[in-house]
Amino acid sequence: MSDTITAPTAETLAFMAKDHKLFIDGHWRVPGSNRLIEVENPSTERLIATMHAASMKDLDDAVAAARTALDGPWRRLPPAERGKMLMKLADLMEADTSMLAQLSTLENGMPLWLSLDKMALLCPDIIRYYAGWTTKVTGDVLPAVPVAGEDREWLVYTLRQPVGVVGCIIPWNAPASMITLKAAPALAAGCTVVMKPAELTPLLAIRFTELVEAAGFPPGVFNLVQGYGDDIGDGIARHPGIDKVAFTGSTAVGKAIVRAAADDLKRVSLELGGKSPFIVCADADLDQAAPAAAAACFFLTGQNCMAGTRLFVEDSIADEFNERLTVAAKMFTVGDGFEAGVMVGPLISAKQLARVKGFIDETDAAGARRIFGGNVPDRIGHFVEPTIFDCVTPDMRVAREEVFGPVLAVQRFHKSDETELLERVNGTVYGLSGSVWTRDLSRALRLAARVDSGQVGVNAHAAVSAETPFGGNKQSGWGREFGKEGLDAYLKTKAVSVNLGPH
Ligand code: NAP
Ligand code: MG
């Protein structure tokens, strides 16, 4: 399909030109704030949509609607009916793949084939996976005797109940999967949702909400409040009517959310930044590992929390591997996501480009060897070439901090010193993802167990699926998304102890 679309279709253009509103209590409503949200296409630097942001009053109304819905028909709806609505939403998303993908490419810049893949494959799968769980949430019956020594019979059981009103705050780097990954488990668990998309990418979220409306969810179950992080995002984190905040974004904002949510001790789940290792041993299948290493870092222009941005290569093959890496990197053609053959889109904004270029200049000055890319092409759009540095040392900022751009930092290691390797691999504040590339099974499993991250691939990087738990250790986050753990994050346990009287 991506071959046939080279520009936004008339239908997509008409959607973008609409008067964009908030979705609160089942109605589309004019936003109450004077603050403007201006959506730019990062490939063309053109303004593609404007809308007003939500006001605090809008947020209050959205939270009130979500609270009323939680205690209304939504609670009484049989779980199987919730499942059917989610299945319908998945079907509607699949039918709308083309427009959703175009919107992702227009507001985020990602290549169209990639947005089509994400939409067509991952997002409906995630929704259907959680739809299936709706009828399988159960508690336990426990062989407990709460008051010992009394001759009584007891029935003790647990109920799994929705945590309540969930405020979701999401980033711009993968608009479709981010909104899906929050909405699907929350709704499957029976929660109600107040969703704040990133101010840079509100369009896909609005289209998604139209599909939620069409799927027949009762009013107030899903509310959309487009707005800024420093008011609506912060307002969600502080709101006394919200029971849980589900956040994906930077570690710095994650910490601010924890502080803001501390006043009423609301639940918080956090999916934050990363600096993930990609470890290549000398016996690895280099035909596979080299292109995979380039993809692990350059995918989504490096604006990807799982990106394999620190490459550790065994010194005996390092020169050969670097050559293979630069050959692989040449395949990552940079351009507008609507152009045929483009593998890497622009960075999201001028600010992000300046930041990434700053990292590149600083790493040059620090004495690392730039072996590929690193230039800013002379064209409109926030483009930067995929970049590879060899001879990076652990003290350099590029080896420790998340760049959120296509910058790969190569370090070398000695086969004999696995302990030293692991010290470097685990020597960041992050612990999100990672991978180990070797044909030696024992070594693969030993290293996989000791990389301090929420998930690790063996001869694969960032292999996510609806079934597989995903999340961070250390400052990469709290909790897990995807899989059954992703559902548990929206459920709370109640224990019921029934005194059945004397034996
Ligand atoms: P960000 O600046 O942290 O923003 C994320 C969201 O938080 C946006 O909706 C933002 O609003 C909002 N926000 C900003 N300040 C806030 C505040 N004080 N209180 C409440 N909300 C606030 O992150 P980003 O730059 O958009 O995204 C990149 C980051 O996300 C990277 O660090 C990346 O690693 C991380 N990420 C992690 C995962 C994961 O699963 N672990 C996945 C993807 C991305 P506005 O921007 O609209 O103002
Ligand atoms: Mg931001």
Short mmCIF file of N, CA and C in Angstrom, two decimals, residues 191-321:
data_model
loop_
_atom_site.label_atom_id
_atom_site.label_comp_id
_atom_site.label_asym_id
_atom_site.label_seq_id
_atom_site.Cartn_x
_atom_site.Cartn_y
_atom_site.Cartn_z
N CYS A 191 -11.37 0.13 33.46
CA CYS A 191 -11.10 1.50 33.88
C CYS A 191 -11.75 2.48 32.89
N THR A 192 -11.77 3.77 33.29
CA THR A 192 -12.11 4.82 32.33
C THR A 192 -10.87 5.70 32.15
N VAL A 193 -10.84 6.42 31.02
CA VAL A 193 -9.57 7.01 30.58
C VAL A 193 -9.72 8.50 30.28
N VAL A 194 -8.73 9.27 30.75
CA VAL A 194 -8.54 10.66 30.29
C VAL A 194 -7.17 10.67 29.62
N MET A 195 -7.15 10.89 28.32
CA MET A 195 -5.93 10.74 27.53
C MET A 195 -5.38 12.10 27.10
N LYS A 196 -4.09 12.33 27.40
CA LYS A 196 -3.43 13.53 26.87
C LYS A 196 -2.33 13.14 25.89
N PRO A 197 -2.54 13.39 24.61
CA PRO A 197 -1.45 13.13 23.65
C PRO A 197 -0.40 14.22 23.75
N ALA A 198 0.76 14.01 23.14
CA ALA A 198 1.80 15.04 23.10
C ALA A 198 1.30 16.20 22.25
N GLU A 199 1.67 17.39 22.64
CA GLU A 199 1.20 18.57 21.88
C GLU A 199 1.72 18.53 20.44
N LEU A 200 2.84 17.85 20.20
CA LEU A 200 3.42 17.80 18.86
C LEU A 200 2.65 16.84 17.94
N THR A 201 1.94 15.87 18.52
CA THR A 201 1.25 14.86 17.69
C THR A 201 -0.18 14.59 18.17
N PRO A 202 -1.06 15.58 18.08
CA PRO A 202 -2.43 15.33 18.54
C PRO A 202 -3.34 14.70 17.48
N LEU A 203 -2.92 14.71 16.20
CA LEU A 203 -3.87 14.37 15.13
C LEU A 203 -4.26 12.91 15.14
N LEU A 204 -3.27 12.02 15.24
CA LEU A 204 -3.61 10.59 15.26
C LEU A 204 -4.51 10.30 16.45
N ALA A 205 -4.25 10.96 17.58
CA ALA A 205 -5.06 10.72 18.78
C ALA A 205 -6.51 11.13 18.55
N ILE A 206 -6.71 12.20 17.79
CA ILE A 206 -8.10 12.64 17.52
C ILE A 206 -8.80 11.61 16.63
N ARG A 207 -8.08 11.13 15.61
CA ARG A 207 -8.67 10.12 14.73
C ARG A 207 -8.96 8.82 15.51
N PHE A 208 -8.03 8.42 16.35
CA PHE A 208 -8.23 7.23 17.18
C PHE A 208 -9.50 7.41 18.02
N THR A 209 -9.69 8.59 18.57
CA THR A 209 -10.86 8.85 19.42
C THR A 209 -12.16 8.77 18.61
N GLU A 210 -12.10 9.22 17.36
CA GLU A 210 -13.30 9.05 16.50
C GLU A 210 -13.64 7.56 16.36
N LEU A 211 -12.61 6.73 16.29
CA LEU A 211 -12.85 5.28 16.15
C LEU A 211 -13.38 4.70 17.46
N VAL A 212 -12.88 5.20 18.59
CA VAL A 212 -13.39 4.76 19.90
C VAL A 212 -14.89 5.10 19.98
N GLU A 213 -15.23 6.31 19.52
CA GLU A 213 -16.63 6.72 19.53
C GLU A 213 -17.47 5.78 18.65
N ALA A 214 -16.94 5.48 17.46
CA ALA A 214 -17.68 4.61 16.53
C ALA A 214 -17.81 3.18 17.06
N ALA A 215 -16.87 2.76 17.90
CA ALA A 215 -16.92 1.40 18.43
C ALA A 215 -18.01 1.24 19.49
N GLY A 216 -18.58 2.35 19.96
CA GLY A 216 -19.75 2.28 20.84
C GLY A 216 -19.46 2.28 22.33
N PHE A 217 -18.29 2.70 22.74
CA PHE A 217 -18.02 2.80 24.19
C PHE A 217 -18.96 3.84 24.79
N PRO A 218 -19.50 3.59 25.99
CA PRO A 218 -20.42 4.56 26.61
C PRO A 218 -19.74 5.91 26.84
N PRO A 219 -20.54 7.00 26.88
CA PRO A 219 -19.99 8.34 27.11
C PRO A 219 -19.15 8.39 28.39
N GLY A 220 -18.03 9.10 28.35
CA GLY A 220 -17.19 9.28 29.53
C GLY A 220 -16.16 8.19 29.75
N VAL A 221 -16.29 7.07 29.02
CA VAL A 221 -15.34 5.97 29.22
C VAL A 221 -13.97 6.34 28.66
N PHE A 222 -13.95 7.04 27.53
CA PHE A 222 -12.68 7.48 26.95
C PHE A 222 -12.80 8.97 26.63
N ASN A 223 -11.92 9.77 27.21
CA ASN A 223 -11.95 11.23 27.00
C ASN A 223 -10.60 11.67 26.48
N LEU A 224 -10.63 12.64 25.56
CA LEU A 224 -9.38 13.13 24.97
C LEU A 224 -9.21 14.61 25.28
N VAL A 225 -8.10 14.95 25.93
CA VAL A 225 -7.81 16.36 26.23
C VAL A 225 -6.44 16.72 25.65
N GLN A 226 -6.46 17.36 24.48
CA GLN A 226 -5.21 17.81 23.89
C GLN A 226 -4.71 19.00 24.69
N GLY A 227 -3.42 18.99 25.02
CA GLY A 227 -2.92 20.13 25.78
C GLY A 227 -1.44 20.01 26.02
N TYR A 228 -0.93 20.95 26.78
CA TYR A 228 0.50 21.02 27.06
C TYR A 228 0.85 20.25 28.34
N GLY A 229 2.08 19.78 28.39
CA GLY A 229 2.53 19.02 29.55
C GLY A 229 2.54 19.85 30.82
N ASP A 230 2.97 21.12 30.69
CA ASP A 230 3.14 21.90 31.91
C ASP A 230 1.82 22.34 32.53
N ASP A 231 0.71 22.26 31.79
CA ASP A 231 -0.57 22.50 32.49
C ASP A 231 -1.47 21.26 32.51
N ILE A 232 -1.88 20.76 31.36
CA ILE A 232 -2.80 19.61 31.38
C ILE A 232 -2.08 18.34 31.87
N GLY A 233 -0.84 18.13 31.45
CA GLY A 233 -0.09 16.95 31.93
C GLY A 233 0.10 17.01 33.43
N ASP A 234 0.59 18.15 33.90
CA ASP A 234 0.79 18.34 35.33
C ASP A 234 -0.56 18.25 36.07
N GLY A 235 -1.59 18.82 35.44
CA GLY A 235 -2.93 18.78 36.04
C GLY A 235 -3.42 17.35 36.23
N ILE A 236 -3.13 16.49 35.28
CA ILE A 236 -3.51 15.07 35.39
C ILE A 236 -2.76 14.44 36.57
N ALA A 237 -1.46 14.72 36.64
CA ALA A 237 -0.64 14.10 37.70
C ALA A 237 -1.14 14.52 39.09
N ARG A 238 -1.67 15.75 39.21
CA ARG A 238 -2.12 16.26 40.52
C ARG A 238 -3.60 16.02 40.80
N HIS A 239 -4.37 15.67 39.78
CA HIS A 239 -5.83 15.71 39.92
C HIS A 239 -6.35 14.72 40.97
N PRO A 240 -7.08 15.21 41.97
CA PRO A 240 -7.57 14.29 43.01
C PRO A 240 -8.61 13.30 42.49
N GLY A 241 -9.20 13.58 41.33
CA GLY A 241 -10.21 12.66 40.78
C GLY A 241 -9.61 11.55 39.94
N ILE A 242 -8.30 11.54 39.80
CA ILE A 242 -7.64 10.50 38.99
C ILE A 242 -6.97 9.49 39.92
N ASP A 243 -7.20 8.21 39.66
CA ASP A 243 -6.68 7.16 40.54
C ASP A 243 -5.30 6.68 40.14
N LYS A 244 -4.99 6.79 38.86
CA LYS A 244 -3.69 6.28 38.39
C LYS A 244 -3.23 7.12 37.21
N VAL A 245 -1.92 7.38 37.17
CA VAL A 245 -1.32 8.01 35.99
C VAL A 245 -0.49 6.97 35.26
N ALA A 246 -0.76 6.83 33.97
CA ALA A 246 0.06 5.94 33.13
C ALA A 246 0.84 6.84 32.20
N PHE A 247 2.15 6.87 32.35
CA PHE A 247 2.98 7.83 31.63
C PHE A 247 4.02 7.14 30.77
N THR A 248 4.22 7.63 29.56
CA THR A 248 5.40 7.28 28.76
C THR A 248 6.05 8.57 28.33
N GLY A 249 7.34 8.68 28.54
CA GLY A 249 8.06 9.88 28.14
C GLY A 249 9.44 9.90 28.74
N SER A 250 9.96 11.09 28.96
CA SER A 250 11.35 11.22 29.41
C SER A 250 11.46 10.92 30.91
N THR A 251 12.64 10.54 31.32
CA THR A 251 12.89 10.25 32.73
C THR A 251 12.69 11.51 33.57
N ALA A 252 13.11 12.67 33.05
CA ALA A 252 12.96 13.92 33.81
C ALA A 252 11.49 14.21 34.10
N VAL A 253 10.64 14.10 33.09
CA VAL A 253 9.21 14.36 33.31
C VAL A 253 8.61 13.26 34.18
N GLY A 254 9.07 12.03 34.02
CA GLY A 254 8.60 10.93 34.88
C GLY A 254 8.80 11.26 36.35
N LYS A 255 9.96 11.82 36.67
CA LYS A 255 10.23 12.18 38.07
C LYS A 255 9.29 13.31 38.52
N ALA A 256 9.05 14.28 37.63
CA ALA A 256 8.14 15.39 37.98
C ALA A 256 6.74 14.84 38.25
N ILE A 257 6.34 13.83 37.48
CA ILE A 257 5.00 13.26 37.66
C ILE A 257 4.90 12.53 39.00
N VAL A 258 5.95 11.81 39.34
CA VAL A 258 5.93 11.11 40.64
C VAL A 258 5.79 12.12 41.77
N ARG A 259 6.52 13.24 41.67
CA ARG A 259 6.42 14.26 42.73
C ARG A 259 5.01 14.84 42.78
N ALA A 260 4.46 15.14 41.59
CA ALA A 260 3.12 15.76 41.56
C ALA A 260 2.05 14.78 42.04
N ALA A 261 2.25 13.49 41.78
CA ALA A 261 1.24 12.50 42.15
C ALA A 261 1.37 12.07 43.61
N ALA A 262 2.42 12.56 44.28
CA ALA A 262 2.68 12.10 45.65
C ALA A 262 1.66 12.67 46.64
N ASP A 263 1.07 13.82 46.32
CA ASP A 263 0.17 14.47 47.27
C ASP A 263 -0.98 13.57 47.68
N ASP A 264 -1.57 12.88 46.71
CA ASP A 264 -2.66 11.97 47.08
C ASP A 264 -2.25 10.51 46.84
N LEU A 265 -0.96 10.25 46.66
CA LEU A 265 -0.44 8.89 46.52
C LEU A 265 -1.16 8.09 45.45
N LYS A 266 -1.45 8.74 44.32
CA LYS A 266 -2.10 7.97 43.27
C LYS A 266 -1.09 6.99 42.67
N ARG A 267 -1.62 5.94 42.08
CA ARG A 267 -0.73 4.96 41.43
C ARG A 267 -0.07 5.60 40.22
N VAL A 268 1.15 5.20 39.95
CA VAL A 268 1.88 5.74 38.80
C VAL A 268 2.59 4.60 38.10
N SER A 269 2.43 4.49 36.78
CA SER A 269 3.30 3.59 36.03
C SER A 269 4.09 4.43 35.02
N LEU A 270 5.34 4.09 34.83
CA LEU A 270 6.26 4.93 34.05
C LEU A 270 7.03 4.10 33.03
N GLU A 271 6.96 4.51 31.77
CA GLU A 271 7.82 3.95 30.71
C GLU A 271 8.72 5.08 30.26
N LEU A 272 10.01 5.01 30.61
CA LEU A 272 10.87 6.18 30.44
C LEU A 272 11.98 5.94 29.42
N GLY A 273 13.04 6.67 29.57
CA GLY A 273 14.10 6.63 28.56
C GLY A 273 14.96 5.38 28.62
N GLY A 274 15.92 5.29 27.70
CA GLY A 274 16.82 4.14 27.66
C GLY A 274 18.16 4.48 27.03
N LYS A 275 19.10 3.58 27.21
CA LYS A 275 20.43 3.71 26.58
C LYS A 275 20.89 2.27 26.37
N SER A 276 20.15 1.56 25.52
CA SER A 276 20.25 0.10 25.52
C SER A 276 21.48 -0.43 24.81
N PRO A 277 22.08 -1.50 25.36
CA PRO A 277 23.27 -2.10 24.78
C PRO A 277 22.94 -3.12 23.69
N PHE A 278 23.83 -3.19 22.72
CA PHE A 278 23.76 -4.18 21.64
C PHE A 278 25.13 -4.84 21.65
N ILE A 279 25.21 -6.10 22.12
CA ILE A 279 26.50 -6.75 22.40
C ILE A 279 26.81 -7.77 21.30
N VAL A 280 27.91 -7.55 20.59
CA VAL A 280 28.26 -8.45 19.48
C VAL A 280 29.53 -9.23 19.83
N CYS A 281 29.39 -10.54 19.99
CA CYS A 281 30.55 -11.40 20.26
C CYS A 281 31.17 -11.83 18.93
N ALA A 282 32.43 -12.26 19.00
CA ALA A 282 33.17 -12.56 17.77
C ALA A 282 32.55 -13.70 16.96
N ASP A 283 31.84 -14.61 17.64
CA ASP A 283 31.28 -15.76 16.92
C ASP A 283 29.85 -15.50 16.41
N ALA A 284 29.39 -14.26 16.48
CA ALA A 284 28.01 -13.96 16.05
C ALA A 284 27.87 -14.11 14.53
N ASP A 285 26.66 -14.30 14.07
CA ASP A 285 26.38 -14.28 12.64
C ASP A 285 26.40 -12.81 12.20
N LEU A 286 27.54 -12.39 11.66
CA LEU A 286 27.71 -10.96 11.38
C LEU A 286 26.82 -10.48 10.23
N ASP A 287 26.47 -11.41 9.32
CA ASP A 287 25.54 -11.03 8.24
C ASP A 287 24.22 -10.54 8.81
N GLN A 288 23.82 -11.13 9.92
CA GLN A 288 22.58 -10.70 10.56
C GLN A 288 22.82 -9.54 11.52
N ALA A 289 23.91 -9.64 12.28
CA ALA A 289 24.10 -8.69 13.38
C ALA A 289 24.36 -7.27 12.88
N ALA A 290 25.10 -7.10 11.78
CA ALA A 290 25.44 -5.74 11.34
C ALA A 290 24.20 -4.94 10.90
N PRO A 291 23.39 -5.48 9.98
CA PRO A 291 22.19 -4.71 9.63
C PRO A 291 21.25 -4.53 10.82
N ALA A 292 21.20 -5.54 11.71
CA ALA A 292 20.32 -5.42 12.88
C ALA A 292 20.81 -4.31 13.82
N ALA A 293 22.13 -4.16 13.92
CA ALA A 293 22.67 -3.11 14.80
C ALA A 293 22.32 -1.73 14.25
N ALA A 294 22.44 -1.58 12.93
CA ALA A 294 22.08 -0.29 12.33
C ALA A 294 20.59 -0.02 12.54
N ALA A 295 19.76 -1.04 12.31
CA ALA A 295 18.31 -0.84 12.49
C ALA A 295 17.96 -0.55 13.94
N ALA A 296 18.64 -1.23 14.87
CA ALA A 296 18.32 -1.05 16.29
C ALA A 296 18.54 0.39 16.72
N CYS A 297 19.51 1.06 16.09
CA CYS A 297 19.78 2.45 16.47
C CYS A 297 19.02 3.45 15.60
N PHE A 298 18.88 3.18 14.30
CA PHE A 298 18.36 4.21 13.39
C PHE A 298 16.85 4.15 13.19
N PHE A 299 16.24 3.02 13.57
CA PHE A 299 14.78 2.86 13.51
C PHE A 299 14.10 4.07 14.18
N LEU A 300 13.10 4.64 13.54
CA LEU A 300 12.39 5.81 14.07
C LEU A 300 13.36 7.00 14.30
N THR A 301 14.41 7.05 13.46
CA THR A 301 15.41 8.13 13.56
C THR A 301 16.02 8.17 14.96
N GLY A 302 16.11 7.00 15.57
CA GLY A 302 16.69 6.92 16.92
C GLY A 302 15.77 7.49 18.00
N GLN A 303 14.58 7.90 17.62
CA GLN A 303 13.63 8.47 18.59
C GLN A 303 12.77 7.33 19.13
N ASN A 304 13.43 6.42 19.78
CA ASN A 304 12.82 5.16 20.12
C ASN A 304 13.45 4.74 21.44
N CYS A 305 12.60 4.54 22.45
CA CYS A 305 13.13 4.29 23.79
C CYS A 305 13.96 3.02 23.85
N MET A 306 13.69 2.04 22.97
CA MET A 306 14.40 0.76 23.01
C MET A 306 15.67 0.78 22.18
N ALA A 307 15.95 1.89 21.52
CA ALA A 307 17.05 1.94 20.55
C ALA A 307 18.34 1.36 21.13
N GLY A 308 19.01 0.57 20.32
CA GLY A 308 20.31 0.01 20.71
C GLY A 308 21.39 1.04 20.38
N THR A 309 21.64 1.95 21.32
CA THR A 309 22.48 3.10 21.01
C THR A 309 23.92 2.92 21.47
N ARG A 310 24.16 1.86 22.29
CA ARG A 310 25.54 1.57 22.72
C ARG A 310 25.90 0.21 22.16
N LEU A 311 26.84 0.18 21.23
CA LEU A 311 27.23 -1.08 20.63
C LEU A 311 28.54 -1.54 21.26
N PHE A 312 28.53 -2.75 21.82
CA PHE A 312 29.74 -3.34 22.40
C PHE A 312 30.18 -4.46 21.47
N VAL A 313 31.36 -4.32 20.89
CA VAL A 313 31.81 -5.32 19.93
C VAL A 313 33.14 -5.91 20.41
N GLU A 314 33.26 -7.23 20.25
CA GLU A 314 34.49 -7.91 20.69
C GLU A 314 35.66 -7.41 19.84
N ASP A 315 36.78 -7.10 20.49
CA ASP A 315 37.85 -6.37 19.79
C ASP A 315 38.40 -7.13 18.58
N SER A 316 38.40 -8.48 18.62
CA SER A 316 38.99 -9.24 17.51
C SER A 316 38.22 -9.06 16.20
N ILE A 317 36.96 -8.68 16.25
CA ILE A 317 36.20 -8.49 15.00
C ILE A 317 35.78 -7.03 14.81
N ALA A 318 36.24 -6.14 15.67
CA ALA A 318 35.70 -4.77 15.70
C ALA A 318 35.89 -4.06 14.36
N ASP A 319 37.08 -4.16 13.77
CA ASP A 319 37.31 -3.43 12.51
C ASP A 319 36.41 -3.96 11.40
N GLU A 320 36.35 -5.29 11.30
CA GLU A 320 35.48 -5.89 10.28
C GLU A 320 34.01 -5.50 10.54
N PHE A 321 33.62 -5.52 11.81
CA PHE A 321 32.21 -5.22 12.11
C PHE A 321 31.89 -3.77 11.77
#
